[in-house]
């Protein structure tokens, strides 16, 4: 396929549902973060049957039922975990409760799909590694800024096709709008949300490993700060980190809560992939000052400067792959080692970070 | 002033010549790097009278005379240094010869204007600091990627006007096209060019200090590599560095020689300035896939997303300020401490860098 501006690339076919109704039954428990909607939409779009929802807060359950009208309301988490028809449980609990929930799901004999960050401490990481190794069950993670963004999906396909040669470096900018009044109390308590590099940083560590094709990395520098929000002293409003991967690439990310009100979306997320034969820039959610929607892929290679619109072009193959992985006990969507290595880097970067403002 | 898209800003008036012909006489010696043209054009545009040129290579002198037809050809460096009319000598020698040249200029009682990087070792740095402190003479540096780029000049004015609040972070991407056949032998010999973080990295260290308003910084991580050019084992084709400044900001830069052939200019230089109240992105030399020339300033603030074209709008005030600094012994163009601190960071980042490919 040739884009209108001459870039040669071959997007994969748009993903289709991989199972028929009733063939892959899931439940959703703990709706503390709105990501649960995207997680369930992705799975349902790939064919999953959403049978149950549980949350202690009735207003959250009501909002969830509006999005998924056929779902049954469970009276307890146990009612979901005890249903032998349920193959996978999706959860978006408070961040430091995600691992305990996941361990309960796994002990109930089901696969688990966690919102990111999937855990907040190295003790949790060790317990999750032990449980997944012992049972063979999955602790999958919704690293949405790659798997649920078409620009990022297309970038992965371009890299795989060799569009920029060997990937030498990843840079990710992950600014987010704070919108403090919409945030729950736990969002501002570090033990609960895990710190900014653990929380929104985790998207970037996952992408560093993915795009550079590496399986491990060393955190070479990381910082956090609370520059402008003294009313929430435990909020990190800034963080950044530099890594060196086990295959000799580098990665850098900056995350922050400083999206200004004038931006027409929640954040100007960017990705830069430097390769031996070209580079890719993603303007994921906005191409600033153009009013031209999300999912912009810029590819500069030996032939020219190409602007490719990924919106509506590639979809989100992760979800169908995850369903099939659960059914066939494969690891095509994402390996367990990869999902947890990204979590490990996130926690280690956070723990070792130099605090620039609260020393 | 309001831009067409609603951004409020007030560019400074376009700079005009600050002296009349003959009031500020300069010479140019050692034309090893083509930057000497920009250095002299900048000064001549600000009113300087270019009296002399010297280089041992007649072909370089001939090319220089084509650009500056009125210039006289000196038979030796001494002829320039011995002329009492000459106030300042501009030089773009091989990088590790820039400090020895500058010290000779200073010992001759004249101000010096060096191409960047201005020096390659800490011994040279110490000697330059000693000489400038002892004599009061200037060792000015052509950090062209800020002072000779209108997008970068306008960004400085916007920051000064508080357009994005307090600057928290600088990110600079400095890809360059290698174009190896056009490069002299010294370009590939590390002792001579100083390494990539010292060489093209120096632009970025200068900008980190400038835009964050800091006077010192710590190198927290840096890497270099030769990923794809085994035929020149001493070439660093990649480098990056992370810093923490003395006022609690951070800076990150990546420099490389991987500009692909398809880019319509030598490099897609970018700057990202994150502030408490907004952010600025510079697309200095190209706005990829738009065919819309250089000098793009994007400002996102509380009011909206603004695309400001700096080309032809703000000029290059550095050069006139430097001339007046020399005449009045002031430091408005750039302080000596700042110019040399940027050089120090460049050399230290280079020396401490983890070599990713030649360990």
Short mmCIF file of C-alpha atoms in Angstrom, two decimals, chain A residues 168-169 171 173 220-221 223 227-228 238 240 242 244 248-250 252 254 256 258 260-265 268 270 272 274-279 281 283 286-290 298 300-307 356 359, chain B residues 168-169 171 173 220-221 223 227-228 238 240 242 244 248-250 252 254 256 258 260-265 268 270 272 274-279 281 283 286-290 298 300-307 356 359:
data_model
loop_
_atom_site.label_atom_id
_atom_site.label_comp_id
_atom_site.label_asym_id
_atom_site.label_seq_id
_atom_site.Cartn_x
_atom_site.Cartn_y
_atom_site.Cartn_z
CA UNK A 168 18.03 3.13 18.43
CA UNK A 169 15.97 5.27 20.73
CA UNK A 171 11.43 9.35 23.52
CA UNK A 173 6.27 12.87 26.22
CA UNK A 220 20.20 5.63 34.48
CA UNK A 221 18.46 8.75 35.82
CA UNK A 223 13.49 12.73 38.75
CA UNK A 227 6.52 22.24 41.22
CA UNK A 228 3.19 23.96 41.45
CA UNK A 238 6.42 16.11 37.06
CA UNK A 240 11.21 12.01 33.92
CA UNK A 242 16.34 7.91 31.18
CA UNK A 244 19.61 2.09 28.69
CA UNK A 248 22.10 -1.02 23.67
CA UNK A 249 19.28 1.39 22.88
CA UNK A 250 18.20 4.33 25.02
CA UNK A 252 13.72 8.83 27.75
CA UNK A 254 8.80 12.92 30.60
CA UNK A 256 3.59 15.71 33.89
CA UNK A 258 0.79 20.57 33.22
CA UNK A 260 -2.70 23.94 29.80
CA UNK A 261 -6.39 24.74 29.50
CA UNK A 262 -5.94 25.96 25.94
CA UNK A 263 -5.09 22.52 24.55
CA UNK A 264 -8.14 20.98 22.90
CA UNK A 265 -7.60 17.56 24.48
CA UNK A 268 -0.17 16.35 23.70
CA UNK A 270 4.29 12.39 21.59
CA UNK A 272 9.84 9.82 18.78
CA UNK A 274 14.96 7.15 16.04
CA UNK A 275 16.12 4.44 13.69
CA UNK A 276 19.20 3.80 11.64
CA UNK A 277 17.23 4.44 8.42
CA UNK A 278 14.68 7.05 9.44
CA UNK A 279 12.49 8.23 12.26
CA UNK A 281 7.03 10.87 15.30
CA UNK A 283 1.27 13.07 17.61
CA UNK A 286 -3.64 16.20 18.79
CA UNK A 287 -1.60 17.80 16.03
CA UNK A 288 -1.41 21.15 17.77
CA UNK A 289 -2.83 24.22 16.05
CA UNK A 290 -4.33 22.21 13.19
CA UNK A 298 5.01 11.14 10.73
CA UNK A 300 10.74 10.41 7.60
CA UNK A 301 12.82 7.92 5.66
CA UNK A 302 15.14 7.78 2.69
CA UNK A 303 12.34 8.77 0.33
CA UNK A 304 10.68 11.71 1.98
CA UNK A 305 8.57 13.15 4.78
CA UNK A 306 5.30 11.24 5.14
CA UNK A 307 2.23 12.18 7.16
CA UNK A 356 13.66 18.12 42.80
CA UNK A 359 14.40 17.31 49.22
CA UNK B 168 10.45 23.63 34.34
CA UNK B 169 12.16 21.69 31.60
CA UNK B 171 14.14 19.01 25.77
CA UNK B 173 16.50 17.10 19.67
CA UNK B 220 22.81 12.97 35.72
CA UNK B 221 23.18 10.62 32.75
CA UNK B 223 25.47 8.14 26.60
CA UNK B 227 25.65 2.45 15.99
CA UNK B 228 26.06 2.36 12.26
CA UNK B 238 24.57 9.24 18.71
CA UNK B 240 22.18 11.98 24.76
CA UNK B 242 20.07 14.40 31.11
CA UNK B 244 19.37 18.77 36.69
CA UNK B 248 15.59 22.60 40.15
CA UNK B 249 14.69 22.29 36.48
CA UNK B 250 15.65 19.42 34.20
CA UNK B 252 17.42 16.43 28.22
CA UNK B 254 19.58 13.88 22.06
CA UNK B 256 22.75 12.27 16.30
CA UNK B 258 20.94 9.98 11.45
CA UNK B 260 17.53 10.46 6.62
CA UNK B 261 17.96 11.48 2.99
CA UNK B 262 14.23 12.11 2.64
CA UNK B 263 14.21 15.10 4.98
CA UNK B 264 14.23 18.34 3.01
CA UNK B 265 16.84 19.99 5.23
CA UNK B 268 14.63 18.26 12.25
CA UNK B 270 13.19 20.53 17.98
CA UNK B 272 10.27 21.63 23.95
CA UNK B 274 7.57 22.94 29.59
CA UNK B 275 6.31 25.71 31.83
CA UNK B 276 3.93 25.96 34.72
CA UNK B 277 1.41 27.83 32.55
CA UNK B 278 1.94 26.35 29.09
CA UNK B 279 4.51 24.95 26.74
CA UNK B 281 7.57 23.65 20.83
CA UNK B 283 10.27 23.17 14.84
CA UNK B 286 11.37 22.19 9.08
CA UNK B 287 7.74 21.47 9.95
CA UNK B 288 7.83 17.95 8.56
CA UNK B 289 5.47 17.01 5.75
CA UNK B 290 4.21 20.58 5.30
CA UNK B 298 4.04 26.51 18.72
CA UNK B 300 0.04 26.26 23.94
CA UNK B 301 -1.21 28.29 26.88
CA UNK B 302 -4.37 28.91 28.84
CA UNK B 303 -6.06 30.44 25.82
CA UNK B 304 -5.36 28.03 23.00
CA UNK B 305 -2.94 26.42 20.59
CA UNK B 306 -0.95 29.04 18.69
CA UNK B 307 1.26 28.58 15.64
CA UNK B 356 26.77 1.93 24.30
CA UNK B 359 32.49 -0.94 25.60
#
